[in-house]
mmCIF file of C-alpha atoms and ligand atoms in Angstrom:
data_model
loop_
_atom_site.group_PDB
_atom_site.id
_atom_site.type_symbol
_atom_site.label_atom_id
_atom_site.label_comp_id
_atom_site.label_asym_id
_atom_site.label_seq_id
_atom_site.Cartn_x
_atom_site.Cartn_y
_atom_site.Cartn_z
ATOM 1 C CA MET G 1 174.833 71.297 140.934
ATOM 2 C CA ILE G 2 178.329 71.535 142.104
ATOM 3 C CA LEU G 3 179.061 75.341 141.001
ATOM 4 C CA SER G 4 180.302 77.628 143.813
ATOM 5 C CA SER G 5 179.344 81.233 143.923
ATOM 6 C CA LEU G 6 182.663 82.084 142.688
ATOM 7 C CA VAL G 7 182.063 80.235 139.454
ATOM 8 C CA PHE G 8 178.589 81.753 139.241
ATOM 9 C CA ALA G 9 180.141 85.174 139.408
ATOM 10 C CA ALA G 10 182.828 84.500 137.033
ATOM 11 C CA VAL G 11 180.452 83.038 134.315
ATOM 12 C CA ALA G 12 178.071 85.990 134.993
ATOM 13 C CA LEU G 13 180.786 88.446 134.117
ATOM 14 C CA SER G 14 181.791 86.533 131.097
ATOM 15 C CA THR G 15 178.353 86.413 129.604
ATOM 16 C CA VAL G 16 177.227 90.048 130.024
ATOM 17 C CA ASN G 17 177.028 90.580 126.268
ATOM 18 C CA ALA G 18 175.690 87.138 125.249
ATOM 19 C CA GLN G 19 172.225 86.621 124.033
ATOM 20 C CA ASP G 20 170.391 88.616 126.792
ATOM 21 C CA LEU G 21 171.080 85.950 129.569
ATOM 22 C CA GLY G 22 173.823 87.658 131.176
ATOM 23 C CA VAL G 23 173.334 88.682 134.808
ATOM 24 C CA PRO G 24 173.157 92.449 135.190
ATOM 25 C CA LEU G 25 175.875 93.553 137.538
ATOM 26 C CA SER G 26 173.405 96.191 138.860
ATOM 27 C CA TRP G 27 171.655 93.543 140.968
ATOM 28 C CA ARG G 28 172.046 93.694 144.559
ATOM 29 C CA LYS G 29 173.728 90.719 146.105
ATOM 30 C CA PHE G 30 173.098 87.812 143.534
ATOM 31 C CA SER G 31 174.617 84.997 145.165
ATOM 32 C CA THR G 32 174.695 83.503 148.695
ATOM 33 C CA ASP G 33 177.246 81.402 150.628
ATOM 34 C CA ARG G 34 174.703 80.019 153.203
ATOM 35 C CA HIS G 35 174.917 76.195 153.596
ATOM 36 C CA ILE G 36 172.179 73.836 152.476
ATOM 37 C CA ASP G 37 171.221 73.069 155.900
ATOM 38 C CA GLU G 38 170.832 76.524 156.860
ATOM 39 C CA ARG G 39 168.761 77.264 153.605
ATOM 40 C CA ILE G 40 166.336 74.353 154.282
ATOM 41 C CA ALA G 41 166.116 75.532 157.889
ATOM 42 C CA LEU G 42 165.182 79.002 157.068
ATOM 43 C CA SER G 43 162.604 77.791 154.586
ATOM 44 C CA LYS G 44 161.081 75.406 157.163
ATOM 45 C CA ALA G 45 161.048 78.132 159.849
ATOM 46 C CA ALA G 46 159.034 80.484 157.571
ATOM 47 C CA ILE G 47 156.531 77.635 156.607
ATOM 48 C CA ASP G 48 156.172 76.607 160.433
ATOM 49 C CA ARG G 49 155.566 80.324 161.132
ATOM 50 C CA ILE G 50 152.455 80.581 158.815
ATOM 51 C CA GLN G 51 150.813 77.460 160.388
ATOM 52 C CA GLN G 52 149.754 79.658 163.279
ATOM 53 C CA SER G 53 147.199 81.052 160.699
ATOM 54 C CA LEU G 54 145.961 77.896 159.459
ATOM 55 C CA ASP G 55 142.252 77.162 160.086
ATOM 56 C CA THR G 56 141.950 73.379 159.796
ATOM 57 C CA SER G 57 138.232 73.254 159.450
ATOM 58 C CA ASN G 58 138.603 74.795 156.079
ATOM 59 C CA ALA G 59 142.251 74.355 155.031
ATOM 60 C CA GLU G 60 142.382 78.315 154.477
ATOM 61 C CA TYR G 61 144.844 80.543 156.352
ATOM 62 C CA SER G 62 143.340 83.503 158.104
ATOM 63 C CA GLY G 63 144.348 86.781 156.477
ATOM 64 C CA ILE G 64 144.580 85.695 152.977
ATOM 65 C CA GLY G 65 141.912 84.445 150.568
ATOM 66 C CA PHE G 66 140.793 81.000 149.197
ATOM 67 C CA TRP G 67 143.149 81.025 146.181
ATOM 68 C CA GLN G 68 146.013 82.493 148.173
ATOM 69 C CA SER G 69 145.830 79.548 150.681
ATOM 70 C CA ALA G 70 146.574 77.094 147.805
ATOM 71 C CA ASN G 71 149.561 79.200 147.313
ATOM 72 C CA VAL G 72 150.890 78.140 150.802
ATOM 73 C CA TYR G 73 150.446 74.425 150.197
ATOM 74 C CA ALA G 74 152.447 74.714 146.721
ATOM 75 C CA PRO G 75 155.794 75.757 148.588
ATOM 76 C CA MET G 76 155.187 73.447 151.467
ATOM 77 C CA ALA G 77 155.075 70.403 148.843
ATOM 78 C CA LEU G 78 158.049 71.948 146.922
ATOM 79 C CA HIS G 79 159.904 72.332 150.099
ATOM 80 C CA ASP G 80 159.722 68.623 150.862
ATOM 81 C CA ASP G 81 160.457 67.749 147.117
ATOM 82 C CA LEU G 82 163.591 69.954 147.060
ATOM 83 C CA SER G 83 164.939 69.053 150.654
ATOM 84 C CA GLY G 84 164.120 65.288 150.222
ATOM 85 C CA THR G 85 162.094 65.345 153.399
ATOM 86 C CA THR G 86 158.410 64.596 154.169
ATOM 87 C CA THR G 87 158.013 67.307 156.903
ATOM 88 C CA TYR G 88 154.688 68.723 155.424
ATOM 89 C CA GLN G 89 153.307 65.399 153.899
ATOM 90 C CA SER G 90 150.592 64.884 156.510
ATOM 91 C CA THR G 91 149.399 68.598 156.673
ATOM 92 C CA VAL G 92 149.591 69.078 152.888
ATOM 93 C CA THR G 93 147.544 65.990 152.172
ATOM 94 C CA SER G 94 144.876 66.260 154.880
ATOM 95 C CA MET G 95 144.336 69.959 154.060
ATOM 96 C CA LEU G 96 144.192 69.411 150.180
ATOM 97 C CA THR G 97 141.758 66.624 150.860
ATOM 98 C CA THR G 98 139.687 68.963 153.186
ATOM 99 C CA ALA G 99 139.481 71.584 150.649
ATOM 100 C CA PHE G 100 138.553 69.303 147.914
ATOM 101 C CA SER G 101 135.904 67.487 149.784
ATOM 102 C CA GLN G 102 134.285 70.871 150.920
ATOM 103 C CA ASN G 103 134.346 72.534 147.196
ATOM 104 C CA ALA G 104 133.625 70.391 144.216
ATOM 105 C CA HIS G 105 136.382 70.670 141.675
ATOM 106 C CA TYR G 106 138.049 73.043 143.965
ATOM 107 C CA ASP G 107 135.811 75.742 142.698
ATOM 108 C CA LYS G 108 134.568 77.675 145.883
ATOM 109 C CA TYR G 109 133.708 80.891 144.187
ATOM 110 C CA GLN G 110 133.125 80.059 140.419
ATOM 111 C CA TYR G 111 136.505 81.138 139.296
ATOM 112 C CA ASN G 112 138.448 78.694 137.156
ATOM 113 C CA ASP G 113 141.901 80.030 138.096
ATOM 114 C CA ASP G 114 141.062 79.878 141.795
ATOM 115 C CA ALA G 115 140.314 76.132 141.382
ATOM 116 C CA MET G 116 143.569 75.514 139.386
ATOM 117 C CA TRP G 117 145.638 77.029 142.096
ATOM 118 C CA TRP G 118 144.593 74.153 144.261
ATOM 119 C CA ALA G 119 144.827 71.612 141.474
ATOM 120 C CA SER G 120 148.528 72.789 140.924
ATOM 121 C CA ALA G 121 149.248 72.435 144.678
ATOM 122 C CA ALA G 122 147.738 68.886 144.409
ATOM 123 C CA VAL G 123 150.132 68.117 141.578
ATOM 124 C CA TYR G 124 153.235 69.329 143.319
ATOM 125 C CA ALA G 125 151.983 67.191 146.362
ATOM 126 C CA TYR G 126 151.575 64.041 144.149
ATOM 127 C CA ARG G 127 154.880 64.793 142.496
ATOM 128 C CA THR G 128 156.514 64.766 145.976
ATOM 129 C CA TYR G 129 154.469 62.262 147.974
ATOM 130 C CA GLY G 130 153.160 59.690 145.298
ATOM 131 C CA ASP G 131 149.543 59.826 146.691
ATOM 132 C CA SER G 132 147.219 58.907 143.898
ATOM 133 C CA ASN G 133 144.352 60.637 145.734
ATOM 134 C CA LEU G 134 146.192 63.935 145.179
ATOM 135 C CA LEU G 135 146.587 63.108 141.478
ATOM 136 C CA ASN G 136 142.925 62.496 141.402
ATOM 137 C CA TYR G 137 142.125 65.881 142.796
ATOM 138 C CA ALA G 138 144.126 67.631 140.149
ATOM 139 C CA ILE G 139 142.502 65.483 137.123
ATOM 140 C CA ASP G 140 139.113 66.121 138.539
ATOM 141 C CA THR G 141 139.645 69.950 138.439
ATOM 142 C CA TRP G 142 141.373 69.622 134.996
ATOM 143 C CA THR G 143 138.397 67.574 133.520
ATOM 144 C CA HIS G 144 135.997 70.254 135.023
ATOM 145 C CA VAL G 145 137.883 73.301 133.810
ATOM 146 C CA SER G 146 138.387 71.592 130.275
ATOM 147 C CA ASP G 147 134.667 72.391 129.762
ATOM 148 C CA TYR G 148 135.801 75.946 129.638
ATOM 149 C CA VAL G 149 138.313 76.042 126.899
ATOM 150 C CA VAL G 150 137.493 77.534 123.710
ATOM 151 C CA THR G 151 137.632 74.720 120.976
ATOM 152 C CA ALA G 152 138.431 75.268 117.263
ATOM 153 C CA ALA G 153 134.675 74.225 116.581
ATOM 154 C CA ASN G 154 133.520 76.986 119.115
ATOM 155 C CA ALA G 155 135.827 79.588 117.596
ATOM 156 C CA ALA G 156 134.351 78.636 114.238
ATOM 157 C CA ALA G 157 130.748 78.637 115.403
ATOM 158 C CA GLY G 158 131.173 82.034 117.298
ATOM 159 C CA SER G 159 129.501 80.403 120.232
ATOM 160 C CA HIS G 160 130.339 78.395 123.430
ATOM 161 C CA PRO G 161 127.839 75.906 124.961
ATOM 162 C CA LEU G 162 128.222 77.240 128.320
ATOM 163 C CA LYS G 163 128.273 80.939 127.595
ATOM 164 C CA SER G 164 125.162 83.100 126.949
ATOM 165 C CA TYR G 165 126.614 85.634 124.598
ATOM 166 C CA SER G 166 128.166 85.344 121.078
ATOM 167 C CA LEU G 167 131.816 84.269 121.232
ATOM 168 C CA ALA G 168 134.491 86.341 119.153
ATOM 169 C CA GLY G 169 136.127 83.302 117.269
ATOM 170 C CA SER G 170 139.285 85.380 116.580
ATOM 171 C CA CYS G 171 140.728 88.543 117.914
ATOM 172 C CA ASP G 172 143.239 90.768 116.245
ATOM 173 C CA GLY G 173 143.114 88.182 113.355
ATOM 174 C CA GLN G 174 144.184 85.328 115.710
ATOM 175 C CA SER G 175 141.905 82.406 116.674
ATOM 176 C CA MET G 176 140.589 82.207 120.177
ATOM 177 C CA GLU G 177 141.175 78.384 120.200
ATOM 178 C CA GLY G 178 142.756 77.300 123.445
ATOM 179 C CA GLY G 179 141.865 80.364 125.554
ATOM 180 C CA VAL G 180 140.386 79.327 128.973
ATOM 181 C CA PHE G 181 137.417 81.238 130.457
ATOM 182 C CA TRP G 182 138.320 83.036 133.781
ATOM 183 C CA ARG G 183 134.803 82.119 135.215
ATOM 184 C CA PRO G 184 132.460 79.255 134.653
ATOM 185 C CA THR G 185 129.435 81.709 135.010
ATOM 186 C CA SER G 186 127.447 81.965 131.785
ATOM 187 C CA ASP G 187 127.581 85.757 131.339
ATOM 188 C CA ASP G 188 131.220 86.363 132.336
ATOM 189 C CA GLN G 189 133.352 87.254 129.031
ATOM 190 C CA GLY G 190 136.905 87.243 130.459
ATOM 191 C CA ILE G 191 139.592 84.983 129.066
ATOM 192 C CA ASN G 192 142.950 85.580 130.722
ATOM 193 C CA SER G 193 146.424 84.615 130.706
ATOM 194 C CA ILE G 194 146.521 83.421 134.352
ATOM 195 C CA THR G 195 143.489 81.117 133.902
ATOM 196 C CA THR G 196 144.915 79.867 130.381
ATOM 197 C CA GLY G 197 148.487 79.762 131.766
ATOM 198 C CA LEU G 198 147.456 77.709 134.774
ATOM 199 C CA TYR G 199 145.773 75.321 132.550
ATOM 200 C CA THR G 200 148.562 75.147 130.271
ATOM 201 C CA ALA G 201 150.973 74.278 133.212
ATOM 202 C CA LEU G 202 148.525 71.855 134.838
ATOM 203 C CA SER G 203 147.888 70.083 131.622
ATOM 204 C CA ALA G 204 151.708 69.927 130.985
ATOM 205 C CA HIS G 205 152.249 68.520 134.600
ATOM 206 C CA LEU G 206 149.682 65.884 133.922
ATOM 207 C CA ALA G 207 151.152 64.791 130.595
ATOM 208 C CA ASP G 208 154.413 64.627 132.404
ATOM 209 C CA LEU G 209 153.147 62.628 135.308
ATOM 210 C CA THR G 210 150.764 60.244 133.399
ATOM 211 C CA GLY G 211 152.167 60.132 129.997
ATOM 212 C CA ASP G 212 148.431 60.623 128.552
ATOM 213 C CA SER G 213 148.837 62.625 125.334
ATOM 214 C CA LYS G 214 145.378 64.221 125.701
ATOM 215 C CA TYR G 215 147.115 66.602 128.321
ATOM 216 C CA THR G 216 149.853 67.163 126.117
ATOM 217 C CA ASP G 217 147.496 68.273 123.225
ATOM 218 C CA ALA G 218 145.740 70.430 125.737
ATOM 219 C CA ALA G 219 148.920 72.247 126.886
ATOM 220 C CA ILE G 220 149.787 72.990 123.251
ATOM 221 C CA ARG G 221 146.392 74.328 122.404
ATOM 222 C CA SER G 222 146.383 76.772 125.408
ATOM 223 C CA ALA G 223 150.068 77.700 125.126
ATOM 224 C CA ASN G 224 149.311 78.707 121.594
ATOM 225 C CA TRP G 225 146.623 81.040 122.699
ATOM 226 C CA ILE G 226 148.950 82.849 124.825
ATOM 227 C CA LYS G 227 151.825 82.877 122.316
ATOM 228 C CA ARG G 228 149.439 84.226 119.456
ATOM 229 C CA LEU G 229 147.300 86.542 121.453
ATOM 230 C CA ASN G 230 148.595 87.672 124.529
ATOM 231 C CA ILE G 231 152.479 88.475 124.707
ATOM 232 C CA ARG G 232 154.011 91.836 123.869
ATOM 233 C CA ASP G 233 157.563 92.787 123.998
ATOM 234 C CA ASN G 234 158.187 89.427 125.698
ATOM 235 C CA ILE G 235 155.883 90.242 128.527
ATOM 236 C CA VAL G 236 152.498 87.998 129.186
ATOM 237 C CA LEU G 237 149.562 90.512 129.011
ATOM 238 C CA ASP G 238 146.549 90.014 131.105
ATOM 239 C CA SER G 239 143.209 89.533 129.577
ATOM 240 C CA VAL G 240 141.075 89.484 126.405
ATOM 241 C CA ASN G 241 137.210 89.861 126.310
ATOM 242 C CA ALA G 242 135.842 86.823 124.473
ATOM 243 C CA HIS G 243 132.955 88.832 123.378
ATOM 244 C CA ASP G 244 134.295 92.034 121.919
ATOM 245 C CA CYS G 245 138.207 91.404 121.887
ATOM 246 C CA SER G 246 138.775 94.375 124.155
ATOM 247 C CA ARG G 247 142.012 94.002 126.075
ATOM 248 C CA SER G 248 143.061 94.827 129.597
ATOM 249 C CA PRO G 249 144.800 98.097 130.208
ATOM 250 C CA ASP G 250 148.507 98.101 128.750
ATOM 251 C CA GLY G 251 149.921 98.760 132.231
ATOM 252 C CA TRP G 252 148.592 95.348 133.402
ATOM 253 C CA ARG G 253 151.882 93.503 133.308
ATOM 254 C CA PHE G 254 152.063 91.359 136.228
ATOM 255 C CA THR G 255 154.718 88.768 137.269
ATOM 256 C CA TYR G 256 152.375 85.950 137.614
ATOM 257 C CA ASN G 257 151.114 86.009 134.029
ATOM 258 C CA THR G 258 154.673 85.481 132.857
ATOM 259 C CA GLY G 259 155.779 83.343 135.760
ATOM 260 C CA LYS G 260 152.897 80.725 135.249
ATOM 261 C CA PHE G 261 153.463 80.447 131.595
ATOM 262 C CA ILE G 262 157.266 80.112 132.140
ATOM 263 C CA GLU G 263 156.354 77.089 134.232
ATOM 264 C CA GLY G 264 154.000 75.557 131.640
ATOM 265 C CA LEU G 265 156.591 76.226 128.742
ATOM 266 C CA SER G 266 159.298 74.553 130.831
ATOM 267 C CA ILE G 267 157.407 71.432 131.196
ATOM 268 C CA LEU G 268 156.084 71.579 127.662
ATOM 269 C CA THR G 269 159.579 71.598 126.455
ATOM 270 C CA SER G 270 160.528 68.546 128.381
ATOM 271 C CA VAL G 271 157.266 66.681 127.337
ATOM 272 C CA THR G 272 157.424 67.620 123.746
ATOM 273 C CA GLY G 273 161.084 68.236 123.016
ATOM 274 C CA ASP G 274 159.719 70.885 120.639
ATOM 275 C CA SER G 275 162.348 73.709 120.558
ATOM 276 C CA GLN G 276 159.747 76.466 119.937
ATOM 277 C CA TRP G 277 158.718 76.395 123.652
ATOM 278 C CA ASP G 278 162.151 76.675 124.656
ATOM 279 C CA THR G 279 162.957 79.547 122.553
ATOM 280 C CA LEU G 280 159.834 81.346 123.851
ATOM 281 C CA LEU G 281 160.857 80.401 127.530
ATOM 282 C CA LEU G 282 164.482 81.788 127.172
ATOM 283 C CA ASN G 283 162.916 85.064 125.883
ATOM 284 C CA LEU G 284 160.364 85.495 128.579
ATOM 285 C CA VAL G 285 162.746 84.670 131.236
ATOM 286 C CA ALA G 286 165.478 87.146 130.024
ATOM 287 C CA THR G 287 162.916 89.945 129.438
ATOM 288 C CA GLY G 288 161.016 89.159 132.592
ATOM 289 C CA VAL G 289 163.793 89.168 135.091
ATOM 290 C CA LYS G 290 165.928 91.985 133.476
ATOM 291 C CA ASN G 291 163.355 94.306 131.983
ATOM 292 C CA GLY G 292 160.113 93.303 133.569
ATOM 293 C CA PRO G 293 158.346 96.494 134.934
ATOM 294 C CA TRP G 294 158.174 94.741 138.368
ATOM 295 C CA GLN G 295 161.722 95.344 139.622
ATOM 296 C CA GLY G 296 164.210 98.195 139.945
ATOM 297 C CA SER G 297 167.940 98.174 138.488
ATOM 298 C CA ASP G 298 168.902 96.444 141.781
ATOM 299 C CA GLY G 299 166.616 93.460 140.636
ATOM 300 C CA ILE G 300 164.517 93.282 143.653
ATOM 301 C CA ILE G 301 160.723 92.730 142.941
ATOM 302 C CA THR G 302 158.702 95.808 143.979
ATOM 303 C CA GLU G 303 155.217 94.568 142.690
ATOM 304 C CA GLY G 304 152.590 93.991 145.440
ATOM 305 C CA ALA G 305 154.444 95.450 148.264
ATOM 306 C CA SER G 306 151.469 95.905 150.764
ATOM 307 C CA PRO G 307 152.465 96.378 154.468
ATOM 308 C CA ASP G 308 149.037 97.284 155.690
ATOM 309 C CA SER G 309 146.538 95.173 153.992
ATOM 310 C CA ASN G 310 146.305 91.923 151.832
ATOM 311 C CA ASN G 311 145.228 92.189 148.148
ATOM 312 C CA ASP G 312 145.457 89.728 145.186
ATOM 313 C CA GLY G 313 148.738 91.220 143.961
ATOM 314 C CA VAL G 314 150.678 90.572 146.924
ATOM 315 C CA GLY G 315 151.457 87.019 146.054
ATOM 316 C CA PHE G 316 152.047 87.158 142.266
ATOM 317 C CA LYS G 317 155.602 87.499 142.690
ATOM 318 C CA SER G 318 155.898 84.132 144.283
ATOM 319 C CA VAL G 319 154.248 82.612 141.084
ATOM 320 C CA LEU G 320 156.944 83.956 139.044
ATOM 321 C CA ILE G 321 159.672 82.631 141.350
ATOM 322 C CA ARG G 322 157.882 79.055 141.228
ATOM 323 C CA GLY G 323 157.833 79.124 137.608
ATOM 324 C CA LEU G 324 161.430 80.008 137.390
ATOM 325 C CA ILE G 325 162.665 77.296 139.669
ATOM 326 C CA GLU G 326 160.602 74.741 137.372
ATOM 327 C CA ALA G 327 162.664 76.064 134.503
ATOM 328 C CA TYR G 328 165.777 75.932 136.613
ATOM 329 C CA ARG G 329 165.235 72.313 137.426
ATOM 330 C CA ARG G 330 164.514 71.408 133.776
ATOM 331 C CA THR G 331 166.806 73.395 131.743
ATOM 332 C CA GLN G 332 170.197 72.189 130.196
ATOM 333 C CA ASN G 333 171.230 75.907 129.298
ATOM 334 C CA GLN G 334 173.873 76.948 131.938
ATOM 335 C CA SER G 335 173.397 80.539 131.159
ATOM 336 C CA LEU G 336 169.840 80.250 132.041
ATOM 337 C CA SER G 337 170.593 78.283 135.238
ATOM 338 C CA ILE G 338 172.911 80.995 136.355
ATOM 339 C CA LEU G 339 170.428 83.814 135.419
ATOM 340 C CA ILE G 340 167.686 82.278 137.428
ATOM 341 C CA HIS G 341 170.155 81.294 140.396
ATOM 342 C CA SER G 342 171.312 84.979 140.661
ATOM 343 C CA TYR G 343 167.545 86.439 140.398
ATOM 344 C CA VAL G 344 166.234 83.989 143.243
ATOM 345 C CA ASP G 345 169.233 85.043 145.316
ATOM 346 C CA VAL G 346 168.603 88.777 144.759
ATOM 347 C CA GLN G 347 165.126 88.241 146.088
ATOM 348 C CA TYR G 348 166.519 85.756 148.895
ATOM 349 C CA ASN G 349 169.012 88.284 150.106
ATOM 350 C CA ALA G 350 166.480 91.120 149.953
ATOM 351 C CA LEU G 351 164.018 89.021 152.128
ATOM 352 C CA LEU G 352 166.682 88.248 154.483
ATOM 353 C CA ASP G 353 168.399 91.556 154.876
ATOM 354 C CA LEU G 354 165.775 94.191 154.175
ATOM 355 C CA ALA G 355 162.208 92.546 154.647
ATOM 356 C CA SER G 356 162.916 90.900 157.929
ATOM 357 C CA ASP G 357 164.393 91.341 161.454
ATOM 358 C CA GLY G 358 165.848 87.953 161.278
ATOM 359 C CA ASP G 359 162.803 86.485 163.159
ATOM 360 C CA ASN G 360 161.631 84.333 160.203
ATOM 361 C CA GLU G 361 158.782 86.624 159.375
ATOM 362 C CA TYR G 362 158.700 88.653 156.126
ATOM 363 C CA SER G 363 157.200 91.559 154.714
ATOM 364 C CA SER G 364 155.432 91.602 151.431
ATOM 365 C CA ALA G 365 157.712 94.652 150.680
ATOM 366 C CA TRP G 366 160.883 92.634 149.485
ATOM 367 C CA ALA G 367 163.055 95.960 149.367
ATOM 368 C CA GLY G 368 161.917 96.491 153.032
ATOM 369 C CA PRO G 369 161.501 97.598 155.812
ATOM 370 C CA ALA G 370 160.881 94.762 157.879
ATOM 371 C CA GLN G 371 157.465 94.664 159.794
ATOM 372 C CA ALA G 372 155.542 92.448 162.291
ATOM 373 C CA TYR G 373 153.983 89.289 160.823
ATOM 374 C CA THR G 374 151.349 89.329 158.166
ATOM 375 C CA THR G 375 149.952 86.079 156.594
ATOM 376 C CA TRP G 376 150.194 87.693 153.112
ATOM 377 C CA GLY G 377 153.637 88.696 153.562
ATOM 378 C CA GLN G 378 154.706 85.453 154.870
ATOM 379 C CA MET G 379 152.859 83.598 152.173
ATOM 380 C CA ALA G 380 154.709 85.692 149.446
ATOM 381 C CA ALA G 381 158.110 84.970 150.804
ATOM 382 C CA LEU G 382 157.760 81.139 150.944
ATOM 383 C CA ASP G 383 158.523 80.368 147.284
ATOM 384 C CA VAL G 384 161.753 82.356 147.546
ATOM 385 C CA LEU G 385 162.857 80.453 150.744
ATOM 386 C CA VAL G 386 162.095 77.159 148.915
ATOM 387 C CA ALA G 387 163.759 78.285 145.691
ATOM 388 C CA ALA G 388 166.970 79.150 147.292
ATOM 389 C CA ILE G 389 167.247 75.602 148.610
ATOM 390 C CA VAL G 390 167.841 74.297 145.046
ATOM 391 C CA ALA G 391 168.956 77.261 143.142
ATOM 392 C CA ASN G 392 172.354 77.374 145.196
ATOM 393 C CA GLY G 393 173.111 73.739 144.651
ATOM 394 C CA ILE G 394 172.365 70.808 146.968
ATOM 395 C CA ASP G 395 175.641 70.115 148.324
ATOM 396 C CA GLY G 396 176.754 73.136 150.103
HETATM 397 C C1 LIG B 1 171.560 79.324 126.152
HETATM 398 O O1 LIG B 1 170.544 80.031 125.517
HETATM 399 C C2 LIG B 1 171.214 81.125 124.918
HETATM 400 C C3 LIG B 1 169.969 81.906 124.234
HETATM 401 O O2 LIG B 1 169.146 81.271 123.322
HETATM 402 C C4 LIG B 1 172.220 80.655 123.840
HETATM 403 O O3 LIG B 1 172.702 81.956 123.284
HETATM 404 C C5 LIG B 1 173.159 79.926 124.488
HETATM 405 O O4 LIG B 1 174.016 79.515 123.424
HETATM 406 C C6 LIG B 1 172.618 78.675 125.270
HETATM 407 N N1 LIG B 1 173.863 78.055 125.908
HETATM 408 C C7 LIG B 1 173.766 76.773 126.057
HETATM 409 C C8 LIG B 1 174.886 76.202 126.939
HETATM 410 O O5 LIG B 1 172.907 75.975 125.607
#
């Protein structure tokens, strides 16, 4: 990428009326002139700061939960991937190994989504460092979670061998094939977009990295579940009950459901070349970044702003940014690249101008104000700081 901010701005103006990929001019500061070296240094400083919270005995960071800790290792590996460095190789590799050896299939608390956050971090780390142990952790987790995917035969039979209740084979007239159970416990009835989206993206990554079509087939089956059952107005919805088809409240429209599916779709597009996934991706990105309920007209994400205490929602927005960057790296569509670049820079400038005092510590409230260090605020900021390395070109 050699586009300057000036070119980005000019193209943004000229595409305002095109196909929904134009950059809204109401967005706050959608470019940066910080040099690549400075962007790498800012990302590194933020990552280094959170290491003070690391408990190396269990690979978790104090102040955030088990699944959120995996979402520190993901941007650490991506930082090295995008910077061409190996700064975090030993920490990421040893900590992903510690967590895997202490928790079979990375499943500490019997949540399939938790396990796959760790497996996803292992995939990014394998892609960056090439250590086959990391790939094996991801494949082991994928194999485990695959037992909790609804097959066509399960849907037809109205039952699942690992579930104690009768299974709704279809909901709203659509087959439940490809949906992934949130939890492995026999009585839990939830199937949701984050678990199914994580499985879609993990499968697609494994297809991309190994060339084995069993992963491609799995990714397609689960992507189709989300596509058929759980998207409204181009926003990915949350959950469907696998016994009675009841749905999560309409207001449960979270960044990470759309973001994780965008990641899966971008890989699926490159692995299959099937344009249906690219079309869906374009629709989800355009709607998510411009009309998602999680940002104001200035474009700054407001979801999960929590200065005083950690909660699951704090880090959702980092998953959207991570998914957008996967799409940015793979797309051929320059309008999409510019839109993602601009959206990332809105968040980047908000973090630097509004959510930090310039001390490399970031609030989970991206629109500000700055505050003292919290593990959760720091964790949520990392993907933006990493994304800005690549989303502004790598030569300046
Ligand atoms: C990018 O995608 C949009 C929306 O589908 C389309 O209108 C546009 O022509 C595409 N641009 C390029 C350069 O492919």
